[in-house]
Short mmCIF file of C-alpha atoms in Angstrom, two decimals:
data_model
loop_
_atom_site.label_atom_id
_atom_site.label_comp_id
_atom_site.label_asym_id
_atom_site.label_seq_id
_atom_site.Cartn_x
_atom_site.Cartn_y
_atom_site.Cartn_z
CA MET A 1 24.22 0.44 3.74
CA ASN A 2 20.36 -0.48 2.65
CA SER A 3 17.98 2.58 3.14
CA ARG A 4 14.49 2.38 4.11
CA ARG A 5 13.53 5.56 2.94
CA VAL A 6 13.89 5.77 -0.80
CA ALA A 7 14.79 9.54 -2.16
CA LEU A 8 13.18 10.13 -5.57
CA GLU A 9 13.03 13.74 -7.52
CA GLY A 10 8.81 12.76 -7.85
CA PRO A 11 7.51 10.05 -5.61
CA LEU A 12 7.88 11.76 -1.73
CA ASN A 13 6.50 8.27 0.02
CA PHE A 14 8.99 5.44 -1.78
CA ARG A 15 9.88 2.82 0.19
CA ASP A 16 11.66 -0.04 1.25
CA LEU A 17 10.53 -3.06 2.81
CA GLY A 18 13.81 -4.98 3.16
CA GLY A 19 15.17 -6.00 6.78
CA TYR A 20 12.21 -5.83 9.41
CA VAL A 21 12.54 -9.29 11.16
CA GLY A 22 10.44 -12.07 10.59
CA LEU A 23 9.10 -14.78 10.81
CA ASP A 24 11.42 -17.50 12.86
CA GLY A 25 13.52 -14.61 13.52
CA GLU A 26 14.57 -14.22 9.36
CA THR A 27 14.47 -11.08 7.69
CA ILE A 28 12.68 -9.29 4.97
CA ARG A 29 15.39 -9.10 1.78
CA TRP A 30 16.39 -5.97 0.87
CA GLN A 31 15.53 -4.02 -2.81
CA GLN A 32 12.87 -6.74 -3.70
CA ILE A 33 9.22 -4.82 -2.19
CA TYR A 34 8.61 -1.26 -2.11
CA ARG A 35 5.88 1.19 -1.63
CA SER A 36 5.16 4.76 -3.25
CA ASP A 37 2.21 6.80 -3.34
CA SER A 38 1.98 7.25 -7.41
CA LEU A 39 4.12 6.85 -10.09
CA HIS A 40 2.49 8.56 -12.28
CA ARG A 41 5.29 11.51 -11.44
CA LEU A 42 8.35 9.58 -11.97
CA THR A 43 10.98 12.16 -13.57
CA SER A 44 13.64 11.12 -15.82
CA ALA A 45 16.73 10.70 -13.52
CA ASP A 46 13.81 8.57 -11.31
CA ALA A 47 12.83 6.38 -14.42
CA SER A 48 16.90 6.04 -14.37
CA GLN A 49 16.47 5.25 -10.78
CA LEU A 50 14.37 2.22 -10.66
CA ALA A 51 15.63 0.67 -13.64
CA GLN A 52 19.60 0.62 -11.36
CA MET A 53 16.74 -0.94 -8.65
CA GLY A 54 16.01 -3.64 -11.13
CA VAL A 55 12.35 -2.45 -10.25
CA LYS A 56 9.96 -4.96 -12.59
CA THR A 57 7.19 -5.01 -11.55
CA ALA A 58 4.31 -2.00 -10.39
CA ILE A 59 1.50 -2.83 -8.58
CA ASP A 60 -1.48 0.08 -9.01
CA PHE A 61 -4.11 0.62 -6.54
CA ARG A 62 -5.61 3.54 -7.89
CA ALA A 63 -9.14 3.74 -8.22
CA ASP A 64 -10.66 3.36 -12.13
CA ASP A 65 -11.31 7.02 -12.69
CA GLU A 66 -8.00 7.59 -11.25
CA LEU A 67 -5.73 6.02 -13.72
CA ASP A 68 -8.30 7.52 -16.36
CA ARG A 69 -8.23 10.73 -15.20
CA ILE A 70 -3.90 10.77 -14.43
CA GLY A 71 -2.20 8.01 -16.49
CA ILE A 72 0.55 6.69 -15.20
CA GLY A 73 3.32 8.90 -16.80
CA PRO A 74 7.15 8.05 -17.04
CA LEU A 75 6.01 4.28 -15.82
CA GLY A 76 4.36 3.41 -19.27
CA GLU A 77 8.02 4.01 -21.00
CA LEU A 78 9.92 1.67 -18.97
CA GLU A 79 10.54 -1.92 -19.09
CA ILE A 80 8.45 -2.07 -15.71
CA ASP A 81 5.15 -4.51 -16.15
CA HIS A 82 2.21 -2.45 -15.06
CA VAL A 83 -0.65 -3.91 -13.10
CA HIS A 84 -3.74 -2.57 -12.30
CA LEU A 85 -5.61 -3.75 -9.71
CA PRO A 86 -7.48 -1.18 -7.63
CA THR A 87 -8.77 -1.45 -4.13
CA VAL A 88 -11.82 0.35 -4.56
CA ASP A 89 -14.07 2.40 -7.68
CA ARG A 90 -14.81 5.92 -6.26
CA ALA A 91 -16.03 4.77 -3.36
CA MET A 92 -16.68 8.24 -2.42
CA ASP A 93 -19.86 8.46 -4.85
CA THR A 94 -21.36 5.73 -4.36
CA VAL A 95 -24.60 5.68 -3.11
CA ARG A 96 -25.49 3.90 0.16
CA PRO A 97 -28.17 2.61 1.23
CA GLU A 98 -30.32 4.68 3.28
CA GLY A 99 -29.24 4.79 7.20
CA TYR A 100 -26.06 4.51 6.21
CA GLU A 101 -23.56 5.51 7.64
CA PRO A 102 -20.12 6.32 6.54
CA PRO A 103 -16.36 5.69 8.66
CA SER A 104 -16.09 7.76 11.63
CA THR A 105 -12.61 7.03 11.61
CA ALA A 106 -8.98 5.98 9.98
CA ALA A 107 -9.56 2.89 11.05
CA GLU A 108 -13.01 1.81 10.42
CA VAL A 109 -11.54 2.66 7.16
CA TYR A 110 -9.27 0.20 6.59
CA ARG A 111 -11.88 -2.45 7.82
CA GLY A 112 -13.72 -2.25 5.13
CA MET A 113 -10.42 -1.73 3.26
CA LEU A 114 -9.18 -5.36 4.09
CA GLN A 115 -12.92 -6.58 3.07
CA HIS A 116 -13.65 -4.91 -0.17
CA GLY A 117 -9.71 -4.43 -1.21
CA ALA A 118 -9.55 -8.41 -0.47
CA ARG A 119 -10.01 -8.85 -4.59
CA ALA A 120 -6.84 -6.76 -5.43
CA TYR A 121 -5.29 -7.55 -2.04
CA ALA A 122 -5.11 -11.17 -3.77
CA ALA A 123 -4.14 -10.58 -7.02
CA ALA A 124 -1.15 -8.79 -5.54
CA LEU A 125 0.66 -11.19 -3.15
CA ARG A 126 -0.40 -13.53 -6.37
CA THR A 127 2.00 -11.21 -8.10
CA LEU A 128 4.90 -10.93 -5.73
CA ILE A 129 5.22 -14.55 -5.41
CA ALA A 130 4.72 -15.21 -9.08
CA PRO A 131 8.61 -16.85 -10.64
CA ASP A 132 8.75 -13.99 -13.04
CA THR A 133 8.57 -11.39 -10.27
CA SER A 134 11.48 -10.48 -9.57
CA SER A 135 11.77 -7.28 -7.53
CA ALA A 136 8.76 -5.31 -7.71
CA VAL A 137 6.70 -1.93 -6.55
CA TYR A 138 2.79 -1.60 -5.33
CA PHE A 139 1.28 1.82 -5.02
CA CYS A 140 -2.36 4.23 -4.64
CA MET A 141 -2.17 8.23 -4.66
CA ALA A 142 -0.63 9.15 -1.51
CA GLY A 143 0.98 5.77 -0.79
CA LYS A 144 -0.36 5.61 2.85
CA ASP A 145 -4.40 4.11 2.92
CA ARG A 146 -4.52 1.56 0.39
CA THR A 147 -1.32 1.22 -0.01
CA GLY A 148 -0.71 1.01 3.94
CA ILE A 149 -3.30 -1.65 4.46
CA PHE A 150 -1.36 -3.72 1.73
CA SER A 151 2.09 -3.00 3.46
CA ALA A 152 0.34 -4.67 6.52
CA VAL A 153 -1.13 -7.84 5.42
CA VAL A 154 2.69 -8.22 3.90
CA LEU A 155 4.09 -7.37 7.01
CA GLY A 156 1.56 -9.39 8.94
CA LEU A 157 1.83 -12.60 6.53
CA LEU A 158 5.77 -12.51 6.80
CA GLY A 159 5.82 -12.22 10.60
CA VAL A 160 6.57 -9.12 11.71
CA SER A 161 5.95 -8.21 14.55
CA ASP A 162 2.56 -5.47 15.49
CA SER A 163 4.94 -3.00 16.40
CA ASP A 164 6.78 -3.16 13.28
CA ILE A 165 3.63 -3.06 11.16
CA VAL A 166 2.09 0.23 13.19
CA ALA A 167 5.77 2.28 12.82
CA ASP A 168 6.10 1.28 8.86
CA TYR A 169 2.84 2.50 8.74
CA ALA A 170 3.54 6.03 10.77
CA LEU A 171 6.44 6.50 8.70
CA THR A 172 4.28 8.59 5.97
CA GLN A 173 3.18 10.58 8.65
CA GLU A 174 6.91 12.39 8.14
CA VAL A 175 5.64 13.44 4.46
CA VAL A 176 1.94 14.35 4.85
CA GLU A 177 1.79 17.30 4.58
CA ALA A 178 4.21 17.45 2.04
CA ILE A 179 1.90 14.72 -0.02
CA HIS A 180 -1.57 17.37 1.17
CA ASP A 181 0.48 20.36 -0.17
CA ARG A 182 1.06 18.83 -3.99
CA ARG A 183 -2.20 17.40 -3.90
CA ARG A 184 -3.72 21.11 -3.26
CA THR A 185 -1.74 22.59 -5.80
CA GLU A 186 -2.25 19.53 -8.67
CA SER A 187 -5.98 19.18 -7.64
CA PRO A 188 -7.67 21.93 -5.72
CA SER A 189 -11.01 20.07 -7.08
CA VAL A 190 -11.13 17.20 -4.58
CA GLU A 191 -10.61 19.17 -1.60
CA ASP A 192 -14.34 18.91 -0.45
CA LEU A 193 -14.18 15.17 -0.68
CA TRP A 194 -11.11 14.67 1.72
CA GLY A 195 -13.12 17.83 4.03
CA LYS A 196 -15.18 14.48 4.34
CA LEU A 197 -12.99 11.84 5.05
CA PRO A 198 -12.48 11.27 9.06
CA GLU A 199 -10.06 13.80 10.70
CA ASP A 200 -7.72 10.91 11.42
CA LEU A 201 -7.65 9.43 7.98
CA LEU A 202 -5.68 12.79 7.01
CA GLY A 203 -2.18 12.13 8.84
CA ALA A 204 -0.76 8.24 9.53
CA HIS A 205 -1.32 8.34 12.74
CA ALA A 206 0.10 4.99 14.52
CA SER A 207 -3.19 4.68 16.87
CA ALA A 208 -4.78 4.59 13.11
CA MET A 209 -3.05 0.75 12.61
CA VAL A 210 -3.23 -0.13 16.12
CA THR A 211 -6.35 -0.37 15.95
CA THR A 212 -6.85 -1.82 12.67
CA LEU A 213 -4.82 -4.37 13.94
CA GLU A 214 -7.13 -4.98 16.61
CA ASN A 215 -9.70 -5.63 14.34
CA LEU A 216 -7.68 -7.35 11.94
CA TYR A 217 -7.41 -10.36 15.30
CA LEU A 218 -10.78 -9.99 16.40
CA ASP A 219 -12.67 -10.04 12.62
CA TYR A 220 -10.51 -13.08 11.23
CA GLY A 221 -7.85 -14.43 13.89
CA SER A 222 -4.47 -14.58 12.56
CA TRP A 223 -3.46 -12.64 9.12
CA VAL A 224 -3.17 -16.25 7.67
CA SER A 225 -6.71 -16.80 8.40
CA TYR A 226 -7.04 -13.29 6.57
CA ALA A 227 -5.68 -14.93 3.68
CA THR A 228 -7.47 -17.97 3.92
CA ASN A 229 -10.68 -15.33 3.41
CA ILE A 230 -9.73 -13.52 0.83
CA GLY A 231 -9.10 -16.86 -1.42
CA ILE A 232 -4.98 -16.99 -0.49
CA GLU A 233 -3.36 -20.81 -0.03
CA GLU A 234 -0.97 -21.38 2.98
CA SER A 235 0.92 -23.06 0.34
CA GLU A 236 1.22 -19.87 -1.06
CA VAL A 237 1.56 -17.96 2.36
CA THR A 238 4.47 -20.56 2.22
CA ALA A 239 5.85 -19.11 -1.29
CA LEU A 240 6.12 -15.48 -0.15
CA ARG A 241 7.85 -16.27 2.74
CA ALA A 242 10.25 -18.19 1.12
CA LYS A 243 11.20 -15.52 -1.14
CA PHE A 244 11.26 -12.88 0.02
CA LEU A 245 12.64 -13.76 4.02
CA GLU A 246 16.25 -14.79 4.55
CA LEU A 247 18.58 -15.80 7.54
CA SER A 248 20.23 -12.46 8.18
#
């Protein structure tokens, strides 16, 4: 039986995107696309499990400074291609113009992420549909925000319902406190930074993704229009669907 959440010793938020109903009633193939929190925490047992699962590509949305500071750990010892596609680079420390108002909600953060992370998300989509890409996982630090928005993009382009996109995002809420506890232990120096974030960004609340989808339709009209806006051809959307959807 296929399982949505994959139990690993290191990562806390490793999940399979398979099984959701997409376009024309077809379902997403299991064991093809995974999402996760940072894979630098993989243990030797986790590494063996990923090898057994056939994971061959790991798309890393973390910022340059995160990669430099933390690295990729045991991931670098596996026969897995590490593809670094940062969506932002120390965005919270960037000097803002006078009068700039920071986002006050998670949905506002995600609205900007869809725009400013466009290059990384387009490259990630092309990585997924590449002929030599088989099973792949994409990740950031918590597997919630940068990863969560790319999950919405993938699910949306595959024709998954809004309710399932919201539900997939909200699954992180089950482990979000454990993720925060680990962060406090491993990186106490970033607590001031987290205190500046919108309060609802500290969780994975369904309402944040509901508003994000509403904004997406207001800004772009549809997921396919968003893909076109970030440089993805309709033929590439077709290829994504052909690769990852199947009749149930």
